[in-house]
GROMACS .gro file of C-alpha atoms in nm:
model
  318
    1MET     CA    1   0.000   0.000   0.000
    2SER     CA    2   0.139   0.335  -0.104
    3PRO     CA    3   0.116   0.657   0.099
    4THR     CA    4  -0.170   0.758  -0.132
    5ASP     CA    5  -0.359   0.440  -0.042
    6VAL     CA    6  -0.295   0.501   0.327
    7ALA     CA    7  -0.429   0.854   0.293
    8ALA     CA    8  -0.742   0.740   0.115
    9ARG     CA    9  -0.815   0.479   0.384
   10ALA     CA   10  -0.753   0.725   0.667
   11ALA     CA   11  -0.965   0.999   0.508
   12ALA     CA   12  -1.254   0.761   0.437
   13GLY     CA   13  -1.266   0.624   0.791
   14ALA     CA   14  -1.198   0.942   0.989
   15GLY     CA   15  -1.485   0.989   1.227
   16THR     CA   16  -1.349   1.219   1.494
   17ALA     CA   17  -1.199   1.563   1.501
   18GLN     CA   18  -0.864   1.418   1.608
   19ARG     CA   19  -0.842   1.190   1.306
   20SER     CA   20  -0.965   1.452   1.062
   21VAL     CA   21  -0.613   1.594   1.048
   22VAL     CA   22  -0.507   1.291   0.843
   23THR     CA   23  -0.565   1.417   0.490
   24THR     CA   24  -0.463   1.300   0.149
   25GLY     CA   25  -0.264   1.617   0.091
   26ALA     CA   26  -0.069   1.565   0.414
   27TRP     CA   27   0.031   1.211   0.320
   28HIS     CA   28   0.131   1.326  -0.031
   29ARG     CA   29   0.382   1.557   0.132
   30ILE     CA   30   0.529   1.288   0.360
   31PRO     CA   31   0.798   1.057   0.219
   32PHE     CA   32   0.851   0.723   0.390
   33ALA     CA   33   1.116   0.851   0.632
   34ALA     CA   34   0.938   1.178   0.719
   35PRO     CA   35   0.734   1.234   1.037
   36GLY     CA   36   0.377   1.115   1.055
   37VAL     CA   37   0.090   1.349   1.127
   38ILE     CA   38  -0.030   1.196   1.458
   39ARG     CA   39   0.190   1.145   1.763
   40VAL     CA   40   0.105   0.839   1.970
   41ARG     CA   41   0.302   0.792   2.290
   42PRO     CA   42   0.417   0.443   2.390
   43LEU     CA   43   0.325   0.292   2.723
   44PRO     CA   44   0.615   0.209   2.957
   45ARG     CA   45   0.767  -0.127   2.857
   46GLU     CA   46   0.512  -0.182   2.582
   47ALA     CA   47   0.556  -0.467   2.334
   48THR     CA   48   0.669  -0.347   1.991
   49ALA     CA   49   0.378  -0.522   1.818
   50SER     CA   50   0.134  -0.366   2.062
   51TYR     CA   51   0.263  -0.015   1.997
   52ALA     CA   52   0.265  -0.061   1.620
   53GLN     CA   53  -0.092  -0.192   1.635
   54ARG     CA   54  -0.207   0.106   1.843
   55LEU     CA   55  -0.044   0.337   1.590
   56ALA     CA   56  -0.230   0.156   1.311
   57ASP     CA   57  -0.557   0.180   1.506
   58THR     CA   58  -0.511   0.555   1.535
   59TYR     CA   59  -0.486   0.584   1.157
   60GLN     CA   60  -0.775   0.335   1.119
   61LEU     CA   61  -0.553   0.086   0.938
   62THR     CA   62  -0.455  -0.273   0.986
   63LEU     CA   63  -0.100  -0.336   1.106
   64PRO     CA   64   0.016  -0.476   0.766
   65GLN     CA   65  -0.133  -0.170   0.593
   66LEU     CA   66   0.048   0.069   0.825
   67LEU     CA   67   0.384  -0.104   0.781
   68ASP     CA   68   0.343  -0.134   0.406
   69GLY     CA   69   0.250   0.232   0.379
   70SER     CA   70   0.568   0.315   0.571
   71GLY     CA   71   0.785   0.111   0.336
   72ILE     CA   72   0.840  -0.171   0.588
   73THR     CA   73   0.821  -0.526   0.450
   74LEU     CA   74   0.638  -0.760   0.688
   75THR     CA   75   0.693  -1.136   0.686
   76GLY     CA   76   0.519  -1.406   0.884
   77HIS     CA   77   0.208  -1.395   1.097
   78GLY     CA   78   0.145  -1.339   1.465
   79THR     CA   79  -0.037  -1.146   1.735
   80PRO     CA   80   0.044  -1.037   2.090
   81PRO     CA   81   0.098  -1.177   2.342
   82THR     CA   82   0.226  -1.504   2.190
   83ALA     CA   83   0.441  -1.333   1.926
   84GLU     CA   84   0.648  -1.018   1.898
   85LEU     CA   85   0.730  -0.794   1.604
   86HIS     CA   86   1.103  -0.763   1.534
   87LEU     CA   87   1.221  -0.470   1.325
   88SER     CA   88   1.541  -0.414   1.130
   89PRO     CA   89   1.739  -0.094   1.208
   90ALA     CA   90   1.593   0.079   0.902
   91ALA     CA   91   1.242  -0.023   1.003
   92CYS     CA   92   1.300   0.110   1.355
   93HIS     CA   93   1.390   0.449   1.211
   94ARG     CA   94   1.080   0.451   0.989
   95LEU     CA   95   0.853   0.358   1.277
   96SER     CA   96   1.011   0.631   1.487
   97ALA     CA   97   0.954   0.888   1.213
   98LEU     CA   98   0.595   0.781   1.158
   99ALA     CA   99   0.525   0.790   1.534
  100ARG     CA  100   0.693   1.131   1.576
  101ILE     CA  101   0.890   0.985   1.870
  102PRO     CA  102   1.274   1.008   1.865
  103LEU     CA  103   1.421   0.660   1.830
  104PRO     CA  104   1.621   0.673   2.159
  105HIS     CA  105   1.298   0.759   2.345
  106LEU     CA  106   1.105   0.489   2.163
  107THR     CA  107   1.376   0.232   2.235
  108ARG     CA  108   1.368   0.313   2.607
  109ALA     CA  109   0.991   0.268   2.616
  110LEU     CA  110   0.977  -0.050   2.405
  111PRO     CA  111   1.218  -0.302   2.563
  112LEU     CA  112   1.221  -0.537   2.261
  113LEU     CA  113   1.253  -0.271   1.994
  114ALA     CA  114   1.632  -0.236   2.012
  115PRO     CA  115   1.739  -0.310   1.655
  116ASN     CA  116   1.975  -0.591   1.568
  117HIS     CA  117   2.246  -0.405   1.379
  118ASP     CA  118   2.312  -0.662   1.110
  119ALA     CA  119   2.528  -0.521   0.830
  120HIS     CA  120   2.367  -0.765   0.586
  121HIS     CA  121   2.013  -0.649   0.667
  122THR     CA  122   1.981  -0.287   0.563
  123ALA     CA  123   1.625  -0.306   0.428
  124ALA     CA  124   1.327  -0.180   0.627
  125ALA     CA  125   1.184  -0.516   0.731
  126ALA     CA  126   0.975  -0.664   1.010
  127HIS     CA  127   0.904  -1.022   1.103
  128TRP     CA  128   0.701  -1.205   1.365
  129LYS     CA  129   0.873  -1.419   1.626
  130ARG     CA  130   0.699  -1.645   1.876
  131LEU     CA  131   0.762  -1.582   2.245
  132GLU     CA  132   0.808  -1.838   2.519
  133ALA     CA  133   0.544  -1.827   2.794
  134GLU     CA  134   0.776  -1.652   3.039
  135GLN     CA  135   0.854  -1.382   2.781
  136GLN     CA  136   0.496  -1.297   2.690
  137PRO     CA  137   0.357  -0.953   2.775
  138VAL     CA  138   0.035  -0.897   2.969
  139ARG     CA  139  -0.256  -0.662   2.908
  140ALA     CA  140  -0.204  -0.301   3.010
  141CYS     CA  141  -0.457  -0.100   3.206
  142THR     CA  142  -0.743  -0.032   2.964
  143LEU     CA  143  -0.800   0.326   3.083
  144CYS     CA  144  -0.431   0.417   3.059
  145THR     CA  145  -0.422   0.265   2.711
  146LEU     CA  146  -0.734   0.450   2.595
  147HIS     CA  147  -0.583   0.779   2.709
  148GLN     CA  148  -0.250   0.714   2.537
  149SER     CA  149  -0.423   0.592   2.218
  150ARG     CA  150  -0.630   0.905   2.152
  151GLY     CA  151  -0.942   0.699   2.215
  152ALA     CA  152  -0.866   0.460   1.926
  153THR     CA  153  -0.824   0.143   2.136
  154HIS     CA  154  -0.819   0.020   2.494
  155THR     CA  155  -0.599  -0.284   2.420
  156ALA     CA  156  -0.222  -0.285   2.470
  157TRP     CA  157   0.038  -0.536   2.585
  158VAL     CA  158   0.328  -0.455   2.817
  159HIS     CA  159   0.623  -0.627   2.985
  160PRO     CA  160   0.573  -0.490   3.336
  161PRO     CA  161   0.846  -0.494   3.597
  162PRO     CA  162   0.733  -0.659   3.924
  163HIS     CA  163   0.631  -0.330   4.087
  164ARG     CA  164   0.399  -0.254   3.794
  165LEU     CA  165   0.188  -0.565   3.843
  166LEU     CA  166  -0.117  -0.341   3.875
  167CYS     CA  167  -0.235   0.011   3.800
  168PRO     CA  168  -0.319   0.165   4.140
  169HIS     CA  169  -0.494   0.463   3.981
  170HIS     CA  170  -0.750   0.263   3.785
  171HIS     CA  171  -0.752  -0.052   4.002
  172GLN     CA  172  -0.666  -0.291   3.720
  173ALA     CA  173  -0.411  -0.569   3.698
  174ALA     CA  174  -0.303  -0.835   3.451
  175PRO     CA  175  -0.114  -1.113   3.627
  176ASP     CA  176  -0.117  -1.360   3.335
  177PRO     CA  177  -0.097  -1.320   2.953
  178ARG     CA  178  -0.368  -1.584   2.906
  179LEU     CA  179  -0.634  -1.352   3.047
  180ALA     CA  180  -0.865  -1.201   2.789
  181ALA     CA  181  -0.921  -0.891   3.003
  182THR     CA  182  -0.759  -0.711   3.293
  183VAL     CA  183  -0.854  -0.796   3.651
  184ARG     CA  184  -1.037  -0.535   3.856
  185THR     CA  185  -0.894  -0.504   4.207
  186GLN     CA  186  -1.130  -0.265   4.388
  187THR     CA  187  -1.233  -0.533   4.638
  188SER     CA  188  -0.873  -0.583   4.753
  189PRO     CA  189  -0.729  -0.244   4.857
  190GLU     CA  190  -0.427  -0.418   5.006
  191LEU     CA  191  -0.302  -0.473   4.650
  192ALA     CA  192  -0.265  -0.099   4.586
  193ALA     CA  193  -0.095  -0.061   4.923
  194ALA     CA  194   0.147  -0.338   4.829
  195HIS     CA  195   0.223  -0.158   4.502
  196HIS     CA  196   0.329   0.156   4.688
  197ALA     CA  197   0.532  -0.051   4.937
  198HIS     CA  198   0.705  -0.229   4.649
  199ARG     CA  199   0.808   0.103   4.497
  200ARG     CA  200   0.971   0.197   4.828
  201LEU     CA  201   1.141  -0.143   4.840
  202LEU     CA  202   1.305  -0.078   4.504
  203ARG     CA  203   1.518   0.194   4.661
  204HIS     CA  204   1.701  -0.070   4.866
  205PRO     CA  205   2.027  -0.202   4.714
  206ARG     CA  206   1.922  -0.563   4.778
  207ALA     CA  207   1.569  -0.518   4.646
  208ILE     CA  208   1.600  -0.740   4.339
  209THR     CA  209   1.755  -1.032   4.528
  210ALA     CA  210   1.503  -1.001   4.812
  211TRP     CA  211   1.209  -0.985   4.571
  212THR     CA  212   1.326  -1.289   4.374
  213THR     CA  213   1.372  -1.490   4.693
  214ALA     CA  214   1.043  -1.380   4.844
  215ARG     CA  215   0.846  -1.456   4.529
  216ALA     CA  216   0.995  -1.806   4.507
  217ILE     CA  217   0.898  -1.867   4.870
  218THR     CA  218   0.542  -1.737   4.851
  219THR     CA  219   0.481  -1.914   4.521
  220ARG     CA  220   0.587  -2.241   4.685
  221TRP     CA  221   0.358  -2.172   4.980
  222TYR     CA  222   0.068  -2.096   4.749
  223ASP     CA  223   0.117  -2.403   4.534
  224HIS     CA  224   0.149  -2.631   4.837
  225GLN     CA  225  -0.121  -2.455   5.044
  226GLN     CA  226   0.099  -2.354   5.334
  227HIS     CA  227   0.086  -2.083   5.603
  228LEU     CA  228  -0.138  -1.827   5.428
  229THR     CA  229  -0.387  -2.053   5.251
  230HIS     CA  230  -0.707  -1.917   5.410
  231ARG     CA  231  -0.613  -1.555   5.344
  232TRP     CA  232  -0.519  -1.628   4.984
  233HIS     CA  233  -0.837  -1.826   4.920
  234THR     CA  234  -1.040  -1.534   5.052
  235ARG     CA  235  -0.860  -1.287   4.828
  236LEU     CA  236  -0.897  -1.512   4.524
  237ASN     CA  237  -1.271  -1.545   4.587
  238GLN     CA  238  -1.301  -1.167   4.616
  239LEU     CA  239  -1.127  -1.120   4.283
  240CYS     CA  240  -1.334  -1.389   4.112
  241ALA     CA  241  -1.656  -1.230   4.238
  242ILE     CA  242  -1.601  -0.912   4.034
  243ASN     CA  243  -1.401  -1.074   3.753
  244PRO     CA  244  -1.611  -1.358   3.609
  245HIS     CA  245  -1.364  -1.408   3.325
  246LEU     CA  246  -1.117  -1.555   3.576
  247THR     CA  247  -1.341  -1.861   3.595
  248THR     CA  248  -1.421  -1.885   3.225
  249THR     CA  249  -1.069  -1.880   3.079
  250GLY     CA  250  -1.039  -2.238   2.970
  251SER     CA  251  -0.660  -2.260   2.946
  252ALA     CA  252  -0.599  -2.245   3.323
  253SER     CA  253  -0.773  -2.232   3.659
  254PRO     CA  254  -0.841  -1.898   3.832
  255ALA     CA  255  -0.606  -2.007   4.110
  256LEU     CA  256  -0.322  -2.017   3.860
  257LEU     CA  257  -0.424  -1.717   3.649
  258ALA     CA  258  -0.442  -1.488   3.952
  259ARG     CA  259  -0.162  -1.641   4.157
  260ASP     CA  260   0.091  -1.358   4.127
  261LEU     CA  261  -0.177  -1.106   4.216
  262VAL     CA  262  -0.314  -1.304   4.510
  263ILE     CA  263   0.027  -1.348   4.675
  264TYR     CA  264   0.151  -0.998   4.591
  265PRO     CA  265   0.098  -0.822   4.929
  266GLU     CA  266   0.268  -1.099   5.126
  267THR     CA  267   0.550  -1.126   4.872
  268VAL     CA  268   0.623  -0.755   4.909
  269ALA     CA  269   0.605  -0.776   5.289
  270LEU     CA  270   0.840  -1.075   5.296
  271ALA     CA  271   1.085  -0.912   5.055
  272ARG     CA  272   1.097  -0.592   5.263
  273THR     CA  273   1.164  -0.798   5.575
  274LEU     CA  274   1.439  -1.001   5.409
  275THR     CA  275   1.627  -0.681   5.322
  276THR     CA  276   1.661  -0.604   5.694
  277LEU     CA  277   1.777  -0.944   5.817
  278PRO     CA  278   2.145  -0.935   5.708
  279GLN     CA  279   2.183  -0.613   5.910
  280GLN     CA  280   2.063  -0.788   6.226
  281GLN     CA  281   2.329  -1.052   6.279
  282HIS     CA  282   2.232  -1.101   6.643
  283HIS     CA  283   1.901  -1.255   6.535
  284THR     CA  284   1.867  -1.632   6.541
  285THR     CA  285   1.670  -1.815   6.276
  286ASN     CA  286   1.379  -1.845   6.521
  287GLY     CA  287   1.403  -1.473   6.590
  288ALA     CA  288   1.390  -1.402   6.217
  289LEU     CA  289   1.087  -1.628   6.181
  290THR     CA  290   0.913  -1.441   6.461
  291LEU     CA  291   0.982  -1.109   6.289
  292ILE     CA  292   0.861  -1.239   5.953
  293ALA     CA  293   0.544  -1.381   6.111
  294HIS     CA  294   0.474  -1.039   6.261
  295ARG     CA  295   0.526  -0.863   5.926
  296LEU     CA  296   0.292  -1.114   5.758
  297ASN     CA  297   0.027  -1.070   6.032
  298LEU     CA  298   0.057  -1.431   6.142
  299ASP     CA  299   0.043  -1.550   6.504
  300HIS     CA  300   0.339  -1.777   6.441
  301LEU     CA  301   0.542  -1.922   6.156
  302THR     CA  302   0.692  -2.269   6.192
  303PRO     CA  303   0.819  -2.387   5.855
  304ASN     CA  304   0.949  -2.741   5.830
  305ALA     CA  305   1.304  -2.831   5.733
  306ASN     CA  306   1.217  -2.841   5.364
  307ASP     CA  307   1.046  -2.503   5.359
  308PRO     CA  308   1.227  -2.261   5.125
  309LEU     CA  309   1.207  -1.983   5.384
  310ARG     CA  310   1.402  -2.184   5.640
  311GLY     CA  311   1.657  -2.273   5.374
  312SER     CA  312   1.691  -1.908   5.277
  313LEU     CA  313   1.743  -1.796   5.637
  314THR     CA  314   2.001  -2.067   5.698
  315HIS     CA  315   2.191  -1.969   5.382
  316THR     CA  316   2.183  -1.601   5.475
  317ARG     CA  317   2.352  -1.665   5.808
  318ARG     CA  318   2.645  -1.862   5.668
   0.00000   0.00000   0.00000
């Protein structure tokens, strides 16, 4: 599709005042590497395919039409979240120009955009690549997406860092890429509180190690129904009550789909506690367990010898 074709499609489908600026004359004046006429900001850590699709939605085009009209050759087939769009260096520059976002800024926002500088691949090309389950993005907050998409779409996919598991402003979360919609969290205010606590945790120099350890421990507890089972079951039921799609997603049970969200407050609390333990060398393992139980609002905590928490505390004191 040529720029003229793109202009004709955009002009024919323009239904709002924002999109009316896309005119045939404007596209006639824009060569492939020149700036586009609409600026669409990326979401933090957005998937490249998601951003390109939102850009296409803004122009009322399909993704192949947008890329073709920008002189980018697309090969293969795919859709987020199971596949990602990989762009050559030349294609990255063309996308940046069309989006009216400087490439360094776009690269910082889109973690998988960074071009592979292959001297033998100078053409503006894009191809789909399947992602492993652990690499797949999750749905972004629909209200944040709608705002950043000029009202064109409420669907976007992002690779959130752990502290961005949920949007505390709009009370939405997406703990698993298999979910067809975000999870509303209004019934569990402790999740938003955990989000703020996690942001404070990130200032600590041992935050990443503590978070990784804590998440491994709480995930094990959740999977084996230990220590916090009643609390987690209650929270899961609260989430399912206002999110019926948790129980109708056929690929997995709600207990698995919402696991990271259900255990999030206790994971944050445990991680914050673990960052303090190495500075308190006079504490015994039992003393540390008492402190952790208090931080988790438990009367007591008596893990067995095979519990990952006891193993972690023993390792820390060596």
